[in-house]
Tab-separated table of C-alpha atoms in Angstrom:
chain	number	residue	atom	x	y	z
N	1	MET	CA	8.007	8.560	-21.675
N	2	ALA	CA	9.210	5.036	-22.493
N	3	THR	CA	8.238	2.124	-20.337
N	4	ALA	CA	11.006	0.203	-18.563
N	5	THR	CA	12.124	-2.950	-20.381
N	6	TYR	CA	13.904	-5.971	-19.014
N	7	LEU	CA	16.422	-8.313	-20.612
N	8	SER	CA	17.118	-11.815	-19.347
N	9	PHE	CA	20.738	-12.956	-19.544
N	10	SER	CA	20.009	-16.476	-18.308
N	11	ALA	CA	18.445	-19.684	-19.471
N	12	PRO	CA	15.648	-21.286	-17.420
N	13	PRO	CA	16.580	-21.821	-13.747
N	14	SER	CA	17.268	-25.532	-14.268
N	15	SER	CA	20.406	-24.799	-16.328
N	16	CYS	CA	22.742	-24.329	-13.354
N	17	ALA	CA	26.055	-25.014	-15.116
N	18	GLY	CA	25.233	-22.672	-17.960
N	19	ARG	CA	24.104	-20.028	-15.519
N	20	GLN	CA	27.394	-20.259	-13.622
N	21	ARG	CA	29.435	-19.936	-16.844
N	22	ARG	CA	27.421	-16.885	-17.857
N	23	ARG	CA	27.921	-15.259	-14.435
N	24	GLN	CA	31.700	-15.855	-14.644
N	25	ALA	CA	31.764	-14.356	-18.128
N	26	THR	CA	29.727	-11.355	-17.009
N	27	ARG	CA	32.009	-10.711	-14.035
N	28	ALA	CA	35.096	-10.944	-16.250
N	29	SER	CA	33.588	-8.522	-18.734
N	30	ALA	CA	32.524	-6.099	-15.998
N	31	SER	CA	36.006	-6.048	-14.484
N	32	ALA	CA	37.569	-5.195	-17.861
N	33	THR	CA	36.190	-1.675	-17.787
N	34	ASP	CA	34.403	0.613	-15.344
N	35	GLN	CA	32.895	2.636	-18.163
N	36	PRO	CA	29.165	2.260	-18.974
N	37	ARG	CA	28.606	0.022	-22.007
N	38	GLU	CA	25.643	-0.117	-24.329
N	39	VAL	CA	22.961	-2.782	-23.968
N	40	VAL	CA	20.539	-3.423	-26.783
N	41	SER	CA	16.899	-3.457	-25.652
N	42	PRO	CA	13.899	-4.261	-27.855
N	43	LYS	CA	12.587	-0.735	-27.243
N	44	ARG	CA	15.592	1.481	-26.501
N	45	ARG	CA	19.348	1.578	-26.021
N	46	LEU	CA	20.647	2.499	-22.599
N	47	PRO	CA	24.175	2.395	-21.196
N	48	LEU	CA	24.678	-0.532	-18.823
N	49	ARG	CA	25.958	0.364	-15.372
N	50	LYS	CA	26.774	-1.613	-12.250
N	51	VAL	CA	24.319	-0.996	-9.414
N	52	PRO	CA	26.140	1.484	-7.155
N	53	GLY	CA	26.220	1.354	-3.370
N	54	ASP	CA	27.334	-1.247	-0.879
N	55	TYR	CA	25.992	-3.098	2.126
N	56	GLY	CA	28.911	-2.484	4.467
N	57	PRO	CA	30.305	-5.113	6.862
N	58	PRO	CA	27.892	-7.923	7.858
N	59	VAL	CA	25.590	-6.923	10.724
N	60	VAL	CA	27.342	-3.574	11.227
N	61	GLY	CA	26.309	-2.265	7.813
N	62	ALA	CA	22.700	-3.326	8.343
N	63	LEU	CA	22.586	-1.748	11.811
N	64	ARG	CA	24.060	1.487	10.436
N	65	ASP	CA	21.437	1.668	7.701
N	66	ARG	CA	18.628	0.831	10.116
N	67	LEU	CA	19.538	3.653	12.482
N	68	GLU	CA	19.847	6.109	9.599
N	69	TYR	CA	16.503	4.952	8.158
N	70	PHE	CA	14.574	5.424	11.399
N	71	TYR	CA	16.440	8.267	13.084
N	72	GLY	CA	18.573	10.050	10.492
N	73	PRO	CA	17.986	13.567	9.144
N	74	GLY	CA	15.012	13.777	6.810
N	75	GLY	CA	13.467	10.556	8.089
N	76	ARG	CA	12.626	7.746	5.699
N	77	ASP	CA	12.485	9.969	2.610
N	78	GLY	CA	15.798	11.534	3.564
N	79	PHE	CA	17.415	8.099	3.835
N	80	PHE	CA	16.615	7.255	0.227
N	81	THR	CA	17.205	10.746	-1.155
N	82	ALA	CA	20.684	10.796	0.393
N	83	ARG	CA	21.573	7.509	-1.333
N	84	VAL	CA	20.366	8.765	-4.706
N	85	ARG	CA	22.395	11.939	-4.292
N	86	ALA	CA	25.530	10.136	-3.083
N	87	HIS	CA	25.609	7.660	-5.975
N	88	GLY	CA	24.061	9.744	-8.738
N	89	SER	CA	21.621	6.922	-9.377
N	90	THR	CA	17.997	6.055	-8.661
N	91	VAL	CA	18.899	2.347	-8.535
N	92	VAL	CA	21.203	1.626	-5.577
N	93	ARG	CA	22.263	-1.108	-3.181
N	94	LEU	CA	21.382	-0.668	0.480
N	95	ASN	CA	20.146	-2.531	3.560
N	96	MET	CA	16.467	-2.360	4.421
N	97	PRO	CA	15.155	-2.599	7.995
N	98	PRO	CA	14.639	-4.444	10.187
N	99	GLY	CA	17.878	-6.355	9.617
N	100	PRO	CA	19.499	-8.011	12.675
N	101	PHE	CA	18.053	-9.942	14.338
N	102	VAL	CA	14.627	-10.135	12.745
N	103	ALA	CA	15.478	-10.525	9.052
N	104	ARG	CA	18.027	-13.033	7.816
N	105	ASP	CA	19.198	-10.948	4.846
N	106	PRO	CA	18.534	-7.176	4.667
N	107	ARG	CA	20.343	-6.572	1.344
N	108	VAL	CA	18.262	-5.122	-1.495
N	109	VAL	CA	18.583	-3.401	-4.833
N	110	ALA	CA	16.441	-0.297	-4.336
N	111	LEU	CA	14.351	1.041	-7.245
N	112	LEU	CA	13.704	4.725	-6.626
N	113	ASP	CA	12.120	6.086	-9.805
N	114	ALA	CA	9.034	5.571	-11.944
N	115	ALA	CA	10.912	3.795	-14.743
N	116	SER	CA	12.463	0.975	-12.707
N	117	PHE	CA	9.659	0.444	-10.167
N	118	PRO	CA	7.227	-1.485	-12.473
N	119	VAL	CA	9.497	-4.547	-12.674
N	120	LEU	CA	8.035	-5.407	-9.255
N	121	PHE	CA	4.627	-6.021	-10.871
N	122	ASP	CA	5.931	-8.573	-13.374
N	123	THR	CA	5.538	-11.982	-11.721
N	124	SER	CA	7.345	-13.649	-14.640
N	125	LEU	CA	10.463	-11.788	-13.464
N	126	VAL	CA	10.038	-11.551	-9.684
N	127	ASP	CA	8.881	-13.975	-7.017
N	128	LYS	CA	6.614	-12.609	-4.271
N	129	THR	CA	6.712	-15.566	-1.883
N	130	ASP	CA	6.561	-14.351	1.743
N	131	LEU	CA	7.541	-10.786	0.770
N	132	PHE	CA	4.448	-8.768	1.685
N	133	THR	CA	6.167	-7.025	4.609
N	134	GLY	CA	9.625	-7.115	3.037
N	135	THR	CA	12.800	-8.819	4.184
N	136	PHE	CA	11.033	-10.599	7.038
N	137	MET	CA	7.703	-12.356	7.393
N	138	PRO	CA	5.616	-12.183	10.590
N	139	SER	CA	4.905	-15.466	12.335
N	140	THR	CA	1.964	-17.440	10.966
N	141	ASP	CA	0.925	-17.761	14.627
N	142	LEU	CA	-0.564	-14.306	14.024
N	143	THR	CA	-2.778	-15.617	11.217
N	144	GLY	CA	-4.134	-18.853	12.593
N	145	GLY	CA	-1.146	-20.884	11.402
N	146	TYR	CA	-1.777	-20.064	7.714
N	147	ARG	CA	0.219	-18.186	5.099
N	148	VAL	CA	-2.512	-15.830	3.948
N	149	LEU	CA	-2.905	-14.607	0.367
N	150	SER	CA	-0.679	-11.542	0.722
N	151	TYR	CA	2.334	-13.834	1.236
N	152	VAL	CA	1.452	-16.348	-1.519
N	153	ASP	CA	3.083	-16.083	-4.958
N	154	PRO	CA	0.829	-16.474	-8.036
N	155	SER	CA	2.824	-19.585	-9.007
N	156	GLU	CA	1.487	-21.418	-5.933
N	157	PRO	CA	-1.638	-23.539	-6.505
N	158	ASN	CA	-3.682	-21.928	-3.710
N	159	HIS	CA	-3.145	-18.349	-4.953
N	160	GLY	CA	-5.936	-18.418	-7.540
N	161	PRO	CA	-8.650	-19.852	-5.258
N	162	LEU	CA	-7.721	-17.499	-2.407
N	163	LYS	CA	-7.821	-14.414	-4.634
N	164	ALA	CA	-11.110	-15.591	-6.175
N	165	LEU	CA	-12.484	-15.800	-2.635
N	166	LEU	CA	-11.546	-12.153	-2.010
N	167	PHE	CA	-13.122	-11.059	-5.287
N	168	TYR	CA	-16.311	-12.733	-4.087
N	169	LEU	CA	-16.069	-11.113	-0.631
N	170	LEU	CA	-15.787	-7.671	-2.212
N	171	SER	CA	-18.514	-8.103	-4.823
N	172	HIS	CA	-21.290	-10.368	-3.548
N	173	ARG	CA	-23.017	-7.536	-1.590
N	174	ARG	CA	-21.977	-4.651	-3.822
N	175	GLN	CA	-25.475	-3.130	-3.827
N	176	HIS	CA	-25.051	-2.444	-0.090
N	177	VAL	CA	-21.756	-0.534	-0.353
N	178	ILE	CA	-23.036	2.963	-1.177
N	179	PRO	CA	-26.051	3.033	1.195
N	180	LYS	CA	-24.073	1.555	4.101
N	181	PHE	CA	-21.203	3.953	3.539
N	182	ARG	CA	-23.530	6.943	3.571
N	183	GLU	CA	-25.288	5.688	6.694
N	184	VAL	CA	-22.145	4.938	8.696
N	185	TYR	CA	-20.118	7.967	7.592
N	186	GLY	CA	-23.160	10.195	7.973
N	187	ASP	CA	-23.150	9.165	11.626
N	188	LEU	CA	-19.400	9.869	11.782
N	189	PHE	CA	-19.863	13.461	10.635
N	190	GLY	CA	-22.715	13.928	13.102
N	191	LEU	CA	-20.475	12.786	15.953
N	192	MET	CA	-17.672	15.038	14.790
N	193	GLU	CA	-19.967	18.041	14.658
N	194	ASN	CA	-20.989	17.348	18.259
N	195	GLU	CA	-17.347	17.029	19.321
N	196	LEU	CA	-16.441	20.260	17.541
N	197	ALA	CA	-19.272	22.074	19.343
N	198	ARG	CA	-18.106	20.652	22.681
N	199	ALA	CA	-14.313	20.836	22.403
N	200	GLY	CA	-13.553	23.027	19.390
N	201	LYS	CA	-11.820	20.197	17.547
N	202	ALA	CA	-12.353	16.533	16.660
N	203	ASP	CA	-9.879	13.712	16.006
N	204	PHE	CA	-10.810	12.356	12.579
N	205	GLY	CA	-8.735	9.184	13.000
N	206	GLN	CA	-10.523	8.110	16.166
N	207	TYR	CA	-13.960	8.404	14.579
N	208	ASN	CA	-12.748	6.968	11.276
N	209	ASP	CA	-11.451	3.775	12.894
N	210	ALA	CA	-14.852	2.950	14.378
N	211	ALA	CA	-16.710	3.913	11.198
N	212	ALA	CA	-14.375	2.001	8.864
N	213	PHE	CA	-14.726	-1.306	10.728
N	214	SER	CA	-18.475	-0.923	11.120
N	215	PHE	CA	-18.933	-0.057	7.434
N	216	LEU	CA	-16.820	-2.966	6.191
N	217	CYS	CA	-18.641	-5.533	8.311
N	218	GLN	CA	-22.108	-4.206	7.511
N	219	ALA	CA	-21.522	-3.632	3.792
N	220	LEU	CA	-19.535	-6.792	2.980
N	221	LEU	CA	-20.973	-9.251	5.525
N	222	GLY	CA	-24.333	-7.803	6.584
N	223	ARG	CA	-23.333	-7.846	10.261
N	224	ASP	CA	-22.953	-4.972	12.696
N	225	PRO	CA	-19.966	-5.754	14.958
N	226	ALA	CA	-21.462	-3.551	17.693
N	227	GLU	CA	-24.243	-6.143	18.029
N	228	SER	CA	-21.795	-9.047	18.430
N	229	ALA	CA	-19.466	-10.171	21.198
N	230	LEU	CA	-16.881	-7.760	19.772
N	231	GLN	CA	-19.116	-4.776	20.608
N	232	GLY	CA	-16.940	-1.716	19.945
N	233	ASP	CA	-13.578	-3.425	20.478
N	234	GLY	CA	-12.827	-4.349	16.851
N	235	PRO	CA	-10.598	-1.388	15.880
N	236	LYS	CA	-8.598	-1.605	19.116
N	237	LEU	CA	-8.005	-5.360	18.686
N	238	ILE	CA	-6.978	-4.932	15.052
N	239	THR	CA	-4.558	-2.099	15.813
N	240	LYS	CA	-2.823	-4.167	18.481
N	241	TRP	CA	-2.670	-7.226	16.189
N	242	VAL	CA	-1.204	-5.159	13.320
N	243	LEU	CA	1.406	-3.722	15.702
N	244	PHE	CA	2.624	-7.248	16.456
N	245	GLN	CA	3.066	-7.893	12.727
N	246	LEU	CA	4.668	-4.597	11.714
N	247	SER	CA	6.535	-3.523	14.851
N	248	PRO	CA	9.993	-4.129	13.268
N	249	LEU	CA	9.091	-1.514	10.638
N	250	LEU	CA	7.431	1.133	12.806
N	251	ASN	CA	8.668	4.273	14.509
N	252	LEU	CA	6.458	4.929	17.542
N	253	GLY	CA	8.381	7.920	18.871
N	254	LEU	CA	9.909	6.106	21.852
N	255	PRO	CA	13.470	6.904	22.957
N	256	LYS	CA	15.794	5.692	20.203
N	257	LEU	CA	17.668	2.994	22.097
N	258	VAL	CA	14.512	1.657	23.720
N	259	GLU	CA	12.569	1.577	20.472
N	260	ASP	CA	15.369	0.075	18.403
N	261	SER	CA	16.030	-2.642	20.970
N	262	LEU	CA	12.397	-3.437	21.725
N	263	LEU	CA	10.742	-3.153	18.300
N	264	HIS	CA	13.408	-3.422	15.611
N	265	SER	CA	15.759	-6.077	17.006
N	266	PHE	CA	13.303	-8.751	18.142
N	267	ARG	CA	9.798	-9.910	17.286
N	268	LEU	CA	7.015	-9.303	19.761
N	269	PRO	CA	5.713	-12.689	20.985
N	270	PRO	CA	2.491	-13.688	19.162
N	271	ALA	CA	1.183	-15.301	22.360
N	272	LEU	CA	0.613	-11.820	23.810
N	273	VAL	CA	-2.045	-11.040	21.190
N	274	ARG	CA	-3.527	-14.511	20.642
N	275	LYS	CA	-6.688	-13.929	22.687
N	276	ASP	CA	-7.355	-10.686	20.830
N	277	TYR	CA	-6.915	-12.410	17.484
N	278	ASP	CA	-9.142	-15.297	18.534
N	279	ARG	CA	-11.935	-12.813	19.296
N	280	LEU	CA	-11.636	-11.395	15.784
N	281	ALA	CA	-11.508	-14.845	14.190
N	282	ASP	CA	-14.584	-15.990	16.138
N	283	PHE	CA	-16.546	-12.984	14.887
N	284	PHE	CA	-15.611	-13.564	11.239
N	285	ARG	CA	-16.073	-17.329	11.517
N	286	ASP	CA	-19.735	-16.601	12.244
N	287	ALA	CA	-20.352	-13.354	10.319
N	288	ALA	CA	-18.626	-14.495	7.115
N	289	ARG	CA	-20.215	-17.944	6.973
N	290	GLY	CA	-21.637	-17.345	3.492
N	291	VAL	CA	-18.241	-16.262	2.159
N	292	VAL	CA	-16.596	-19.296	3.769
N	293	ASP	CA	-19.197	-21.456	1.995
N	294	GLU	CA	-18.067	-19.926	-1.293
N	295	GLY	CA	-14.490	-20.773	-0.332
N	296	ASP	CA	-15.600	-24.386	0.053
N	297	ARG	CA	-16.886	-24.319	-3.516
N	298	LEU	CA	-13.580	-22.857	-4.677
N	299	GLY	CA	-11.595	-25.554	-2.893
N	300	VAL	CA	-10.373	-23.414	0.023
N	301	PRO	CA	-10.510	-25.249	3.385
N	302	ARG	CA	-12.940	-23.538	5.744
N	303	GLU	CA	-10.437	-22.534	8.436
N	304	GLU	CA	-7.994	-21.248	5.828
N	305	ALA	CA	-10.823	-19.192	4.348
N	306	VAL	CA	-11.676	-17.725	7.773
N	307	HIS	CA	-8.135	-16.528	8.422
N	308	ASN	CA	-7.793	-15.090	4.913
N	309	ILE	CA	-11.052	-13.185	5.426
N	310	VAL	CA	-9.792	-11.851	8.773
N	311	PHE	CA	-6.593	-10.657	7.112
N	312	ALA	CA	-8.369	-9.141	4.103
N	313	MET	CA	-10.978	-7.347	6.199
N	314	CYS	CA	-8.786	-6.261	9.107
N	315	PHE	CA	-5.246	-5.831	7.816
N	316	ASN	CA	-5.844	-4.965	4.150
N	317	SER	CA	-9.227	-3.191	4.122
N	318	PHE	CA	-9.491	-1.671	7.603
N	319	GLY	CA	-5.759	-0.959	7.661
N	320	GLY	CA	-6.009	0.719	4.273
N	321	MET	CA	-8.908	2.940	5.371
N	322	LYS	CA	-7.058	3.765	8.599
N	323	ILE	CA	-4.154	5.137	6.533
N	324	LEU	CA	-5.819	6.428	3.354
N	325	PHE	CA	-8.825	8.288	4.737
N	326	PRO	CA	-6.878	10.569	7.134
N	327	SER	CA	-4.364	11.165	4.350
N	328	LEU	CA	-7.140	12.134	1.932
N	329	VAL	CA	-8.761	14.473	4.470
N	330	LYS	CA	-5.351	15.999	5.214
N	331	TRP	CA	-4.564	16.800	1.579
N	332	LEU	CA	-8.079	18.075	0.878
N	333	GLY	CA	-8.015	20.207	4.014
N	334	ARG	CA	-4.735	21.777	2.944
N	335	ALA	CA	-6.034	22.377	-0.603
N	336	GLY	CA	-8.061	25.365	0.588
N	337	ALA	CA	-11.442	26.974	0.065
N	338	ARG	CA	-11.180	27.449	-3.712
N	339	THR	CA	-10.654	23.723	-4.288
N	340	HIS	CA	-13.374	22.962	-1.747
N	341	GLY	CA	-15.790	25.163	-3.692
N	342	ARG	CA	-15.033	23.377	-6.973
N	343	LEU	CA	-15.535	19.972	-5.365
N	344	ALA	CA	-18.736	20.996	-3.590
N	345	THR	CA	-20.213	22.363	-6.812
N	346	GLU	CA	-19.349	19.234	-8.784
N	347	VAL	CA	-20.669	16.839	-6.129
N	348	ARG	CA	-23.945	18.687	-5.545
N	349	ASP	CA	-24.664	19.235	-9.244
N	350	ALA	CA	-24.145	15.535	-9.990
N	351	VAL	CA	-26.293	14.387	-7.068
N	352	ARG	CA	-29.109	16.814	-7.921
N	353	ALA	CA	-29.054	15.547	-11.515
N	354	HIS	CA	-29.786	12.060	-10.179
N	355	GLY	CA	-32.723	12.810	-7.940
N	356	GLY	CA	-30.686	13.679	-4.876
N	357	GLU	CA	-29.154	10.188	-4.679
N	358	VAL	CA	-25.499	9.205	-4.591
N	359	THR	CA	-25.291	6.489	-7.249
N	360	MET	CA	-22.569	4.983	-9.406
N	361	LYS	CA	-23.867	7.088	-12.288
N	362	ALA	CA	-23.695	10.254	-10.179
N	363	LEU	CA	-20.149	9.379	-9.062
N	364	SER	CA	-19.134	8.897	-12.697
N	365	GLU	CA	-20.069	12.539	-13.278
N	366	MET	CA	-17.613	13.760	-10.617
N	367	PRO	CA	-14.262	13.725	-12.470
N	368	LEU	CA	-12.618	16.210	-10.114
N	369	VAL	CA	-13.524	14.025	-7.130
N	370	LYS	CA	-11.922	11.029	-8.817
N	371	SER	CA	-8.808	13.008	-9.739
N	372	ALA	CA	-8.507	14.307	-6.166
N	373	VAL	CA	-8.566	10.715	-4.884
N	374	TYR	CA	-5.956	9.564	-7.402
N	375	GLU	CA	-3.755	12.495	-6.432
N	376	ALA	CA	-3.921	11.508	-2.745
N	377	LEU	CA	-2.974	7.940	-3.716
N	378	ARG	CA	-0.088	9.301	-5.793
N	379	ILE	CA	1.426	11.739	-3.333
N	380	GLU	CA	1.078	9.489	-0.263
N	381	PRO	CA	0.462	5.873	-1.286
N	382	PRO	CA	-0.956	3.854	1.628
N	383	VAL	CA	1.538	1.029	1.016
N	384	ALA	CA	4.911	2.677	0.491
N	385	MET	CA	7.064	-0.378	-0.233
N	386	GLN	CA	7.087	-3.317	-2.612
N	387	TYR	CA	9.442	-6.283	-2.792
N	388	GLY	CA	10.230	-9.091	-5.207
N	389	ARG	CA	13.051	-11.605	-5.610
N	390	ALA	CA	14.600	-11.842	-9.066
N	391	LYS	CA	13.683	-15.124	-10.750
N	392	ARG	CA	16.530	-14.847	-13.249
N	393	ASP	CA	19.406	-12.636	-14.297
N	394	MET	CA	17.948	-9.505	-15.860
N	395	VAL	CA	18.485	-5.857	-16.645
N	396	VAL	CA	16.325	-3.326	-14.826
N	397	GLU	CA	16.136	0.073	-16.508
N	398	SER	CA	15.907	3.467	-14.877
N	399	HIS	CA	15.361	6.559	-17.026
N	400	ASP	CA	19.037	6.684	-18.023
N	401	TYR	CA	20.755	3.348	-17.407
N	402	GLY	CA	20.295	-0.383	-17.424
N	403	PHE	CA	21.399	-2.270	-14.298
N	404	GLU	CA	22.281	-5.941	-14.092
N	405	VAL	CA	20.410	-7.787	-11.359
N	406	ARG	CA	21.281	-11.385	-10.565
N	407	GLU	CA	18.914	-14.265	-9.955
N	408	GLY	CA	17.963	-14.441	-6.274
N	409	GLU	CA	18.664	-10.785	-5.489
N	410	MET	CA	15.976	-8.891	-3.619
N	411	LEU	CA	14.423	-5.942	-5.438
N	412	PHE	CA	12.839	-3.228	-3.329
N	413	GLY	CA	10.761	-0.294	-4.528
N	414	TYR	CA	10.044	2.819	-2.472
N	415	GLN	CA	6.783	3.915	-4.019
N	416	PRO	CA	6.677	7.591	-2.925
N	417	MET	CA	9.825	8.231	-4.973
N	418	ALA	CA	8.305	6.488	-7.988
N	419	THR	CA	5.031	8.397	-7.750
N	420	LYS	CA	6.803	11.708	-7.106
N	421	ASP	CA	9.322	11.221	-9.890
N	422	PRO	CA	9.950	14.724	-11.346
N	423	ARG	CA	10.593	13.208	-14.764
N	424	VAL	CA	6.983	12.023	-14.844
N	425	PHE	CA	5.026	14.476	-12.693
N	426	ALA	CA	5.218	18.256	-12.768
N	427	ARG	CA	5.294	19.800	-9.276
N	428	PRO	CA	5.621	16.285	-7.820
N	429	GLU	CA	5.687	17.378	-4.167
N	430	GLU	CA	2.441	19.383	-4.503
N	431	TYR	CA	-1.074	18.040	-4.079
N	432	VAL	CA	-2.746	19.024	-7.372
N	433	PRO	CA	-6.403	17.888	-7.194
N	434	ASP	CA	-7.096	18.238	-10.935
N	435	ARG	CA	-3.848	16.558	-12.048
N	436	PHE	CA	-5.643	13.588	-13.617
N	437	LEU	CA	-8.338	15.456	-15.535
N	438	GLY	CA	-8.487	15.329	-19.328
N	439	GLU	CA	-6.453	13.306	-21.798
N	440	ASP	CA	-3.091	14.355	-20.370
N	441	GLY	CA	-4.237	13.380	-16.885
N	442	ALA	CA	-5.522	10.023	-18.100
N	443	ARG	CA	-2.100	9.249	-19.594
N	444	LEU	CA	-0.494	9.784	-16.186
N	445	LEU	CA	-2.679	7.187	-14.482
N	446	ARG	CA	-0.377	4.313	-15.418
N	447	HIS	CA	2.153	5.874	-13.040
N	448	VAL	CA	-0.284	5.738	-10.098
N	449	VAL	CA	0.751	2.378	-8.682
N	450	TRP	CA	-0.483	2.260	-5.068
N	451	SER	CA	-2.245	-1.091	-5.714
N	452	ASN	CA	0.908	-3.036	-6.666
N	453	GLY	CA	0.081	-2.350	-10.285
N	454	PRO	CA	-0.808	0.559	-12.558
N	455	GLU	CA	-4.156	2.281	-12.082
N	456	THR	CA	-4.898	1.530	-15.743
N	457	ALA	CA	-4.824	-2.241	-15.080
N	458	SER	CA	-7.317	-4.489	-13.310
N	459	PRO	CA	-6.322	-7.209	-10.831
N	460	THR	CA	-6.497	-10.829	-11.997
N	461	LEU	CA	-6.074	-14.243	-10.414
N	462	GLN	CA	-2.582	-14.446	-11.927
N	463	ASP	CA	-1.039	-11.278	-10.451
N	464	LYS	CA	-0.397	-9.609	-7.103
N	465	GLN	CA	-2.340	-6.424	-7.773
N	466	CYS	CA	-4.651	-5.579	-4.878
N	467	ALA	CA	-7.953	-7.475	-5.185
N	468	GLY	CA	-9.730	-4.480	-3.657
N	469	LYS	CA	-8.197	-1.842	-5.967
N	470	ASP	CA	-11.502	-0.616	-7.426
N	471	PHE	CA	-13.302	-0.936	-4.078
N	472	VAL	CA	-10.738	1.327	-2.393
N	473	VAL	CA	-11.037	4.010	-5.075
N	474	LEU	CA	-14.842	3.807	-4.862
N	475	ILE	CA	-15.069	4.301	-1.094
N	476	ALA	CA	-12.497	7.102	-1.193
N	477	ARG	CA	-14.665	8.881	-3.783
N	478	LEU	CA	-17.682	8.289	-1.536
N	479	LEU	CA	-15.860	9.936	1.368
N	480	VAL	CA	-15.129	13.032	-0.718
N	481	ALA	CA	-18.708	13.157	-2.006
N	482	GLU	CA	-20.189	12.790	1.473
N	483	LEU	CA	-17.886	15.465	2.834
N	484	PHE	CA	-18.829	18.049	0.218
N	485	LEU	CA	-22.519	17.267	0.230
N	486	ARG	CA	-22.487	18.350	3.868
N	487	TYR	CA	-19.857	21.099	4.028
N	488	ASP	CA	-18.682	24.027	1.932
N	489	SER	CA	-15.219	23.909	3.483
N	490	PHE	CA	-13.272	22.612	6.480
N	491	ASP	CA	-9.961	23.135	8.261
N	492	VAL	CA	-7.481	20.626	9.661
N	493	GLN	CA	-4.458	20.314	11.897
N	494	VAL	CA	-2.011	17.575	10.896
N	495	GLY	CA	0.436	15.543	12.927
N	496	ALA	CA	2.350	12.299	12.510
N	497	SER	CA	1.344	8.815	13.593
N	498	ALA	CA	2.897	5.358	13.364
N	499	LEU	CA	0.635	4.545	10.405
N	500	GLY	CA	0.376	7.673	8.280
N	501	SER	CA	-1.060	11.001	9.434
N	502	SER	CA	-2.921	12.213	12.501
N	503	VAL	CA	-5.669	14.616	11.408
N	504	THR	CA	-7.731	16.875	13.652
N	505	ILE	CA	-10.740	18.715	12.239
N	506	THR	CA	-10.845	22.264	13.577
N	507	SER	CA	-13.843	23.603	11.633
N	508	LEU	CA	-16.688	22.358	9.418
N	509	LYS	CA	-18.534	25.016	7.419
N	510	LYS	CA	-21.978	23.621	6.632
N	511	ALA	CA	-23.329	23.601	3.090
N	512	THR	CA	-24.914	26.871	1.967
N	513	PHE	CA	-25.893	26.055	-1.618
């Protein structure tokens, strides 16, 4: 499968007059014929087509799309699938929520296949300034008055030092990650066993929230939040704080008119969560003192470092575990006893071969575990959406056509459609745990893009790929290993939640071999 290529039709941004002449010429040419015309690419020749779709009347069109997105048939996936079907194209124009009156401009060019999606990773072509949550940016009052790293484009001078700080946060206590994970998640499974014996079922998400925050603080900072002024309140405070940032994008199951008016039309006032956020910041200001010192050496002001650490630990890391871990348990639970047996055998054989210890070497000898994690990240990526603003006129290629995109237009990618593209993945809607085994599986990894970049790449100071990409994959593999060291099989019930899946464990069959 060929990789998408991009052609620039414009000179550098400073050449305004030339750019205007070229746009006039392009419009004149486009109006001369509605038929696709050929565009020469360095790698392939594809017919050039106008991006289909429209935005509708101002305000009204955005409101229409918002209601269909949140409340239409088929939900979010149905919204995008209907547009692809209506226009016969995986690159379309549409309005993305929240629209009025939260976002100034909801208009996007949506990239809904694996070929077009990767343009969003190329920071020479797209600008990422203030686009982490999409067409609107939450108030900096929610992050101590600072634009944290997720909203900073690599072209900005503070991007490199801030990302270097996160690399340090994730790596400076790496020898503690595996033992602390096993300790904390071992306790989680003990608690769940007790709850199953008492009530016949156990809410994985509830226990996971407490374990995830405790693990992150102990492994990365060497501090147990339960022994601080936070006590056990961390997950509750974080969840409320995240709600105030993402409420315009969430569906909480309230009555439609109430929810759309309350959450999607106006921002929740940051003042209502300030005391909660201050408690979190006070904890990290003390617990992360050594990391803040490193920020000093990198040229990051101490308070800016504190608020970036809060965001990285609470929004990115804790938020990621809150979404990914229930999703992983859901897909594994549905995979059935045969898959469970294969995983249990692989995990236990590898651990026995290394003296009964879970080590990096032992994990490297669990290829099915790693594939099962990648498959969960493919079928239900924890961050579903990516945005970027075109830095210049360009052509974005789908599998079949090239599409002209103008400088300043917003590009939006819906990742689940890219990672379930049937022209890349066989049985794309199925969870296939061994999909990424062998040479053929390894070739597919470049299409696993949950981290704002391909799984075959590593994050750098110059890009927007997730700084914690490898850390996330590691702890997800640890969860699978811990699960199948303890249990032969397990059963789940699955529901929906505002952030991913709600998973209830209904049985845990203890290890017998």
